[in-house]
Short mmCIF file of C-alpha atoms in Angstrom, two decimals:
data_model
loop_
_atom_site.label_atom_id
_atom_site.label_comp_id
_atom_site.label_asym_id
_atom_site.label_seq_id
_atom_site.Cartn_x
_atom_site.Cartn_y
_atom_site.Cartn_z
CA UNK A 1274 -26.72 87.77 56.49
CA UNK A 1275 -23.66 89.18 58.26
CA UNK A 1276 -24.14 86.82 61.19
CA UNK A 1277 -23.27 83.79 59.02
CA UNK A 1278 -19.50 84.46 58.62
CA UNK A 1279 -19.38 85.83 62.15
CA UNK A 1280 -21.08 82.69 63.47
CA UNK A 1281 -18.40 80.66 61.69
CA UNK A 1282 -15.59 82.47 63.51
CA UNK A 1283 -17.62 82.19 66.73
CA UNK A 1284 -17.78 78.41 66.26
CA UNK A 1285 -14.03 78.20 65.72
CA UNK A 1286 -13.39 80.32 68.81
CA UNK A 1287 -15.64 78.03 70.84
CA UNK A 1288 -13.60 75.02 69.67
CA UNK A 1289 -10.40 76.82 70.65
CA UNK A 1290 -11.72 77.68 74.10
CA UNK A 1291 -12.86 74.08 74.59
CA UNK A 1292 -9.37 72.84 73.69
CA UNK A 1293 -7.81 75.35 76.10
CA UNK A 1294 -10.21 74.28 78.84
CA UNK A 1295 -9.32 70.62 78.20
CA UNK A 1296 -5.59 71.47 78.39
CA UNK A 1297 -6.09 73.28 81.70
CA UNK A 1298 -8.13 70.40 83.13
CA UNK A 1299 -5.48 67.88 82.04
CA UNK A 1300 -2.77 69.94 83.75
CA UNK A 1301 -4.77 70.26 86.96
CA UNK A 1302 -6.11 66.69 86.80
CA UNK A 1303 -9.71 67.85 86.59
CA UNK A 1304 -12.45 65.85 84.82
CA UNK A 1305 -13.01 66.77 81.17
CA UNK A 1306 -16.16 68.47 79.90
CA UNK A 1307 -17.80 67.25 76.72
CA UNK A 1308 -18.20 69.82 73.96
CA UNK A 1309 -21.95 70.10 74.55
CA UNK A 1310 -21.48 70.55 78.32
CA UNK A 1311 -18.81 73.20 77.73
CA UNK A 1312 -21.11 75.06 75.33
CA UNK A 1313 -23.92 75.03 77.88
CA UNK A 1314 -21.68 76.51 80.56
CA UNK A 1315 -20.84 79.42 78.25
CA UNK A 1316 -24.51 80.25 77.73
CA UNK A 1317 -25.25 80.56 81.44
CA UNK A 1318 -24.69 83.20 84.09
CA UNK A 1319 -22.54 86.17 83.11
CA UNK A 1320 -21.64 84.69 79.71
CA UNK A 1321 -24.98 85.76 78.29
CA UNK A 1322 -25.08 88.84 75.97
CA UNK A 1323 -26.37 91.37 78.52
CA UNK A 1324 -25.24 94.43 76.52
CA UNK A 1325 -27.30 93.26 73.55
CA UNK A 1326 -30.28 92.60 75.83
CA UNK A 1327 -30.00 96.08 77.35
CA UNK A 1328 -29.86 97.72 73.92
CA UNK A 1329 -32.91 95.81 72.74
CA UNK A 1330 -34.92 96.85 75.80
CA UNK A 1331 -33.85 100.51 75.65
CA UNK A 1332 -34.51 100.82 71.89
CA UNK A 1333 -37.94 99.23 72.30
CA UNK A 1334 -38.86 101.54 75.20
CA UNK A 1335 -37.68 104.64 73.30
CA UNK A 1336 -39.64 103.61 70.19
CA UNK A 1337 -42.84 103.24 72.25
CA UNK A 1338 -42.18 106.60 73.90
CA UNK A 1339 -41.72 108.29 70.51
CA UNK A 1340 -45.11 106.98 69.34
CA UNK A 1341 -46.70 108.19 72.56
CA UNK A 1342 -45.16 111.64 72.14
CA UNK A 1343 -46.51 111.68 68.58
CA UNK A 1344 -50.07 111.07 69.82
CA UNK A 1345 -50.03 107.31 69.01
CA UNK A 1346 -50.20 107.99 65.29
CA UNK A 1347 -47.81 107.63 62.38
CA UNK A 1348 -46.97 110.08 59.64
CA UNK A 1349 -47.94 109.49 55.98
CA UNK A 1350 -45.44 107.38 54.00
CA UNK A 1351 -44.48 110.34 51.85
CA UNK A 1352 -43.22 112.06 55.01
CA UNK A 1353 -41.87 109.11 56.98
CA UNK A 1354 -41.59 105.91 54.90
CA UNK A 1355 -40.46 103.98 57.99
CA UNK A 1356 -44.00 104.06 59.49
CA UNK A 1357 -43.04 106.29 62.36
CA UNK A 1358 -43.50 109.65 64.10
CA UNK A 1359 -42.93 113.14 62.76
CA UNK A 1360 -39.61 114.92 62.43
CA UNK A 1361 -40.62 117.27 65.25
CA UNK A 1362 -41.20 114.32 67.58
CA UNK A 1363 -37.87 112.74 66.67
CA UNK A 1364 -36.10 116.05 67.40
CA UNK A 1365 -37.82 116.25 70.79
CA UNK A 1366 -36.69 112.68 71.50
CA UNK A 1367 -33.05 113.57 70.78
CA UNK A 1368 -32.44 113.11 67.05
CA UNK A 1369 -29.24 114.44 65.54
CA UNK A 1370 -29.64 118.03 64.37
CA UNK A 1371 -26.41 119.92 63.82
CA UNK A 1372 -27.73 123.39 64.64
CA UNK A 1373 -28.97 122.25 68.05
CA UNK A 1374 -25.68 120.48 68.78
CA UNK A 1375 -23.39 123.37 67.81
CA UNK A 1376 -25.48 126.47 68.50
CA UNK A 1377 -27.49 125.28 71.51
CA UNK A 1378 -24.81 123.06 73.07
CA UNK A 1379 -27.02 119.95 73.04
CA UNK A 1380 -24.10 117.53 72.80
CA UNK A 1381 -26.17 114.64 74.10
CA UNK A 1382 -27.53 114.44 70.54
CA UNK A 1383 -24.28 112.72 69.55
CA UNK A 1384 -25.34 109.80 71.80
CA UNK A 1385 -29.15 109.75 71.87
CA UNK A 1386 -29.69 108.86 68.17
CA UNK A 1387 -28.16 105.40 68.73
CA UNK A 1388 -31.30 104.28 70.61
CA UNK A 1389 -33.84 106.18 68.47
CA UNK A 1390 -35.54 104.82 65.35
CA UNK A 1391 -37.50 106.47 62.56
CA UNK A 1392 -40.31 103.91 62.72
CA UNK A 1393 -41.34 100.27 62.88
CA UNK A 1394 -39.51 99.24 59.70
CA UNK A 1395 -36.28 100.91 60.77
CA UNK A 1396 -36.59 99.40 64.26
CA UNK A 1397 -37.31 95.87 63.03
CA UNK A 1398 -34.37 95.82 60.60
CA UNK A 1399 -31.91 97.20 63.13
CA UNK A 1400 -33.02 95.02 66.03
CA UNK A 1401 -32.86 91.89 63.87
CA UNK A 1402 -29.29 92.76 62.88
CA UNK A 1403 -28.41 93.63 66.47
CA UNK A 1404 -29.78 90.33 67.76
CA UNK A 1405 -27.67 88.21 65.43
CA UNK A 1406 -24.50 90.28 65.15
CA UNK A 1407 -24.44 91.86 68.61
CA UNK A 1408 -25.12 88.59 70.39
CA UNK A 1409 -22.40 86.75 68.46
CA UNK A 1410 -19.82 89.50 69.07
CA UNK A 1411 -20.63 89.75 72.75
CA UNK A 1412 -20.54 85.99 73.38
CA UNK A 1413 -17.19 85.77 71.59
CA UNK A 1414 -15.50 88.86 73.01
CA UNK A 1415 -17.42 89.95 76.09
CA UNK A 1416 -19.57 92.81 77.36
CA UNK A 1417 -16.84 95.48 77.25
CA UNK A 1418 -15.75 94.68 73.70
CA UNK A 1419 -19.35 94.71 72.44
CA UNK A 1420 -19.97 98.07 74.13
CA UNK A 1421 -16.81 99.56 72.59
CA UNK A 1422 -17.60 98.17 69.14
CA UNK A 1423 -21.10 99.64 69.28
CA UNK A 1424 -20.80 102.97 71.11
CA UNK A 1425 -17.60 104.40 69.59
CA UNK A 1426 -18.70 103.75 65.96
CA UNK A 1427 -22.21 105.08 66.72
CA UNK A 1428 -20.85 108.35 68.12
CA UNK A 1429 -18.12 108.67 65.48
CA UNK A 1430 -20.62 108.10 62.66
CA UNK A 1431 -23.05 110.64 64.14
CA UNK A 1432 -20.30 113.29 64.26
CA UNK A 1433 -19.49 112.70 60.57
CA UNK A 1434 -23.18 112.98 59.77
CA UNK A 1435 -23.44 116.24 61.71
CA UNK A 1436 -20.52 117.66 59.70
CA UNK A 1437 -21.50 116.56 56.20
CA UNK A 1438 -25.31 116.54 56.56
CA UNK A 1439 -26.04 119.50 58.86
CA UNK A 1440 -29.45 120.15 57.30
CA UNK A 1441 -30.78 116.63 57.93
CA UNK A 1442 -31.99 115.07 61.14
CA UNK A 1443 -31.13 111.40 61.62
CA UNK A 1444 -31.69 108.61 64.12
CA UNK A 1445 -30.96 104.91 64.52
CA UNK A 1446 -28.69 102.29 66.00
CA UNK A 1447 -27.28 101.77 62.50
CA UNK A 1448 -23.96 103.46 63.25
CA UNK A 1449 -23.32 101.05 66.10
CA UNK A 1450 -24.56 98.06 64.09
CA UNK A 1451 -22.26 99.03 61.23
CA UNK A 1452 -19.52 99.20 63.85
CA UNK A 1453 -20.28 95.56 64.66
CA UNK A 1454 -20.21 94.78 60.92
CA UNK A 1455 -16.80 96.49 60.73
CA UNK A 1456 -15.69 94.31 63.63
CA UNK A 1457 -16.95 91.27 61.71
CA UNK A 1458 -14.79 92.31 58.76
CA UNK A 1459 -11.82 92.79 61.10
CA UNK A 1460 -12.40 89.35 62.66
CA UNK A 1461 -12.51 87.68 59.24
CA UNK A 1462 -9.30 89.33 58.02
CA UNK A 1463 -7.43 88.86 61.30
CA UNK A 1464 -8.28 85.15 61.37
CA UNK A 1465 -8.52 84.54 57.63
CA UNK A 1466 -5.85 81.84 57.57
CA UNK A 1467 -7.53 79.95 60.42
CA UNK A 1468 -11.08 80.48 59.23
CA UNK A 1469 -10.35 78.86 55.88
CA UNK A 1470 -7.39 76.66 56.80
CA UNK A 1471 -7.15 72.92 56.18
CA UNK A 1472 -7.13 72.42 59.96
CA UNK A 1473 -10.66 73.79 60.17
CA UNK A 1474 -12.09 72.64 56.84
CA UNK A 1475 -12.38 68.94 56.14
CA UNK A 1476 -10.79 69.44 52.74
CA UNK A 1477 -9.48 72.21 50.54
CA UNK A 1478 -12.33 71.74 48.11
CA UNK A 1479 -14.53 74.80 47.74
CA UNK A 1480 -12.35 77.08 49.89
CA UNK A 1481 -12.21 79.79 47.26
CA UNK A 1482 -15.97 79.65 46.92
CA UNK A 1483 -16.35 80.03 50.69
CA UNK A 1484 -14.02 83.04 50.61
CA UNK A 1485 -16.18 84.66 47.96
CA UNK A 1486 -19.43 83.70 49.68
CA UNK A 1487 -18.41 85.34 52.95
CA UNK A 1488 -17.45 88.58 51.21
CA UNK A 1489 -20.62 88.55 49.10
CA UNK A 1490 -22.79 88.15 52.20
CA UNK A 1491 -21.03 91.09 53.81
CA UNK A 1492 -21.33 93.20 50.68
CA UNK A 1493 -25.02 92.33 50.34
CA UNK A 1494 -25.72 93.35 53.93
CA UNK A 1495 -23.82 96.63 53.53
CA UNK A 1496 -25.62 97.48 50.26
CA UNK A 1497 -29.07 96.79 51.76
CA UNK A 1498 -28.35 99.02 54.75
CA UNK A 1499 -26.94 101.76 52.51
CA UNK A 1500 -30.12 101.69 50.42
CA UNK A 1501 -32.09 102.20 53.62
CA UNK A 1502 -29.74 105.10 54.34
CA UNK A 1503 -31.13 106.93 51.29
CA UNK A 1504 -34.49 107.44 53.05
CA UNK A 1505 -35.42 110.30 55.41
CA UNK A 1506 -34.16 110.24 59.02
CA UNK A 1507 -31.50 107.60 58.19
CA UNK A 1508 -28.11 108.51 56.71
CA UNK A 1509 -25.15 106.74 55.19
CA UNK A 1510 -22.50 108.92 56.80
CA UNK A 1511 -23.51 107.37 60.10
CA UNK A 1512 -23.50 103.92 58.47
CA UNK A 1513 -20.16 104.10 56.67
CA UNK A 1514 -18.47 106.16 59.36
CA UNK A 1515 -19.59 103.60 61.93
CA UNK A 1516 -18.18 100.77 59.84
CA UNK A 1517 -14.76 102.46 59.58
CA UNK A 1518 -14.65 103.04 63.35
CA UNK A 1519 -15.84 99.47 63.92
CA UNK A 1520 -13.05 98.15 61.72
CA UNK A 1521 -10.44 100.16 63.64
CA UNK A 1522 -11.81 99.15 67.02
CA UNK A 1523 -12.19 95.56 65.84
CA UNK A 1524 -8.55 95.35 64.83
CA UNK A 1525 -7.75 96.33 68.41
CA UNK A 1526 -10.30 94.44 70.46
CA UNK A 1527 -10.62 91.18 68.51
CA UNK A 1528 -8.01 88.60 69.41
CA UNK A 1529 -5.98 86.80 66.76
CA UNK A 1530 -6.11 83.01 67.04
CA UNK A 1531 -3.02 80.89 66.45
CA UNK A 1532 -3.05 78.46 63.52
CA UNK A 1533 -0.25 76.37 64.98
CA UNK A 1534 -1.98 75.37 68.20
CA UNK A 1535 -5.53 75.54 69.45
CA UNK A 1536 -4.72 78.08 72.09
CA UNK A 1537 -3.47 81.63 72.51
CA UNK A 1538 0.28 82.16 72.65
CA UNK A 1539 1.25 83.56 76.04
CA UNK A 1540 4.89 84.60 75.59
CA UNK A 1541 5.85 88.05 76.86
CA UNK A 1542 6.56 89.48 73.41
CA UNK A 1543 3.33 88.14 71.98
CA UNK A 1544 1.31 89.66 74.81
CA UNK A 1545 3.17 92.97 74.43
CA UNK A 1546 2.57 93.03 70.67
CA UNK A 1547 -1.13 92.25 71.09
CA UNK A 1548 -1.45 94.92 73.77
CA UNK A 1549 0.19 97.59 71.57
CA UNK A 1550 -1.98 96.68 68.59
CA UNK A 1551 -5.11 96.78 70.73
CA UNK A 1552 -4.36 100.18 72.20
CA UNK A 1553 -3.25 101.68 68.86
CA UNK A 1554 -6.61 101.01 67.22
CA UNK A 1555 -8.63 102.41 70.10
CA UNK A 1556 -6.35 105.44 70.42
CA UNK A 1557 -6.66 106.17 66.71
CA UNK A 1558 -10.46 105.96 66.96
CA UNK A 1559 -10.54 108.36 69.92
CA UNK A 1560 -8.16 110.78 68.17
CA UNK A 1561 -10.34 110.77 65.04
CA UNK A 1562 -13.44 111.46 67.14
CA UNK A 1563 -11.64 114.39 68.82
CA UNK A 1564 -10.54 115.81 65.45
CA UNK A 1565 -13.98 115.51 63.87
CA UNK A 1566 -15.60 117.03 66.96
CA UNK A 1567 -13.26 120.02 66.68
CA UNK A 1568 -14.19 120.35 62.99
CA UNK A 1569 -17.86 120.22 63.93
CA UNK A 1570 -17.43 123.01 66.48
CA UNK A 1571 -15.45 125.21 64.08
CA UNK A 1572 -17.72 124.61 61.10
CA UNK A 1573 -20.77 126.70 60.32
CA UNK A 1574 -23.66 124.65 61.77
CA UNK A 1575 -25.83 125.17 58.70
CA UNK A 1576 -23.25 124.64 55.98
CA UNK A 1577 -21.74 121.38 54.77
CA UNK A 1578 -18.11 121.36 53.55
CA UNK A 1579 -19.33 119.19 50.67
CA UNK A 1580 -22.84 120.05 49.48
CA UNK A 1581 -22.93 117.32 46.82
CA UNK A 1582 -22.02 114.71 49.46
CA UNK A 1583 -25.68 114.66 50.50
CA UNK A 1584 -26.36 112.34 47.56
CA UNK A 1585 -24.41 109.66 49.42
CA UNK A 1586 -27.36 109.64 51.80
CA UNK A 1587 -30.28 110.96 49.79
CA UNK A 1588 -31.98 110.30 46.46
CA UNK A 1589 -35.15 112.20 45.41
CA UNK A 1590 -38.00 109.69 45.60
CA UNK A 1591 -39.94 108.30 43.84
CA UNK A 1592 -37.92 108.68 40.62
CA UNK A 1593 -41.00 108.29 38.41
CA UNK A 1594 -42.88 111.19 40.04
CA UNK A 1595 -42.84 114.68 38.59
CA UNK A 1596 -40.45 117.29 39.93
CA UNK A 1597 -43.19 118.84 42.09
CA UNK A 1598 -44.68 115.55 43.34
CA UNK A 1599 -41.79 113.67 44.94
CA UNK A 1600 -42.03 112.41 48.52
CA UNK A 1601 -38.72 113.95 49.49
CA UNK A 1602 -35.92 116.02 47.93
CA UNK A 1603 -32.21 116.43 48.54
CA UNK A 1604 -31.80 120.19 48.05
CA UNK A 1605 -32.09 123.15 50.43
CA UNK A 1606 -35.25 124.61 48.91
CA UNK A 1607 -37.33 123.71 51.95
CA UNK A 1608 -35.47 126.34 54.00
CA UNK A 1609 -35.69 129.40 51.75
CA UNK A 1610 -37.43 132.67 52.64
CA UNK A 1611 -39.27 135.29 50.57
CA UNK A 1612 -40.97 138.69 50.84
CA UNK A 1613 -44.35 139.03 49.11
CA UNK A 1614 -45.63 142.38 47.84
CA UNK A 1615 -49.36 143.05 48.23
CA UNK A 1616 -51.83 145.50 46.66
CA UNK A 1617 -55.62 145.69 46.53
CA UNK A 1618 -55.94 142.78 44.09
CA UNK A 1619 -53.63 140.44 46.01
CA UNK A 1620 -49.98 139.42 45.99
CA UNK A 1621 -48.40 140.59 42.75
CA UNK A 1622 -44.65 139.99 43.31
CA UNK A 1623 -42.34 137.75 45.30
CA UNK A 1624 -38.76 138.51 46.27
CA UNK A 1625 -37.24 135.09 47.00
CA UNK A 1626 -33.86 134.43 48.61
CA UNK A 1627 -32.32 131.32 47.02
CA UNK A 1628 -30.29 128.83 49.08
CA UNK A 1629 -27.01 130.44 47.93
CA UNK A 1630 -28.22 133.92 48.90
CA UNK A 1631 -29.14 135.11 45.39
CA UNK A 1632 -32.36 137.13 45.08
CA UNK A 1633 -34.96 136.17 42.49
CA UNK A 1634 -37.95 138.35 41.63
CA UNK A 1635 -41.08 136.37 40.69
CA UNK A 1636 -44.08 137.97 39.00
CA UNK A 1637 -47.40 136.80 40.48
CA UNK A 1638 -49.63 139.45 38.92
CA UNK A 1639 -51.24 137.02 36.46
CA UNK A 1640 -52.15 134.48 39.19
CA UNK A 1641 -54.33 136.70 41.46
CA UNK A 1642 -52.95 135.13 44.63
CA UNK A 1643 -54.54 136.21 47.92
CA UNK A 1644 -53.59 133.29 50.20
CA UNK A 1645 -50.26 133.85 51.97
CA UNK A 1646 -50.12 130.19 53.13
CA UNK A 1647 -50.48 129.00 49.54
CA UNK A 1648 -47.46 131.07 48.58
CA UNK A 1649 -45.49 129.61 51.52
CA UNK A 1650 -46.24 126.06 50.30
CA UNK A 1651 -45.14 126.97 46.76
CA UNK A 1652 -41.75 128.36 47.80
CA UNK A 1653 -39.82 125.05 47.37
CA UNK A 1654 -41.29 124.65 43.86
CA UNK A 1655 -40.42 128.25 42.97
CA UNK A 1656 -36.91 127.63 44.30
CA UNK A 1657 -36.37 124.60 42.04
CA UNK A 1658 -37.81 126.48 39.09
CA UNK A 1659 -36.07 129.86 39.36
CA UNK A 1660 -32.89 129.42 41.43
CA UNK A 1661 -29.64 128.47 39.67
CA UNK A 1662 -28.10 126.98 42.83
CA UNK A 1663 -30.27 124.78 45.04
CA UNK A 1664 -27.68 124.31 47.78
CA UNK A 1665 -26.72 126.59 50.67
#
């Protein structure tokens, strides 16, 4: 849905460029191009969205490789609802995992997740959004602008995810796509007066409704993607962080169109102002990435500064299932350890270390447990039953 308001600004920009081309041809006594001929010239040669094409090819190749590394099979839906490979395979392919980034120095994991996907569903949704939004942005603003609006938000969002969700692995081009959505928002607000002006619209009738419709489409698209961010291997810190970075970069890289004349003002002061605005947004984005990277390095790789923030990106599912039968959880009980005490009749006691470090003694004498693996599988359930604090 986001491509609809963006396509509207793209159409206006095309009209502006056509008018500028006509003015240049009139000055140089060159023959005019019809609107349709001018549009065709823009869709040929180097005006095509090559960055978007490259991303589509790379993401497709990496998805196929991840299935191959996973033995050409998919995990059960209660493990990976995106119809994709296992968590171990995604980690081997370069998924974001904070402990590997900070402790092992695998900093490439800040970049590699932007071309990885959790499965077919995740891939299809992201590539559809990339095709519409990425192509429109690139054809309007060029290869370099599209690359900036995708890569910087993707990396910035991944860093925020590594800080606030260190216990989760995550993948996806969503951070970059949300960066493009942020740029769409920036484009709409920068050119609001032109986008909904009487010069562009045949009449003033329904303008308020169009304003609301554009914002509702954007909100709908953001909500849908944030709901997807509540599932495993996808996270909303990457999404929302990417959108903030995309908004900042968009305010710098997207050009403001004049409402007084179909053309860009070229006075010295106007060019200087536009240049300062453009650099300020990009500089702020880079500074924020440097600050958050420093925080990531200084922070304990296994501890989030806000444990309850995980619920921004995780909801236990399905809600109707019992506490011991959910597909996934949002606590730290999957990482706990325990010491089991054994006698001739079997394991009779369990000393369990809760996520916050507290020790809980569990009596197993009435259960006659002899299988150590069974106990290992029950540890998360014991954690949720006996521990007061479920977060590290």
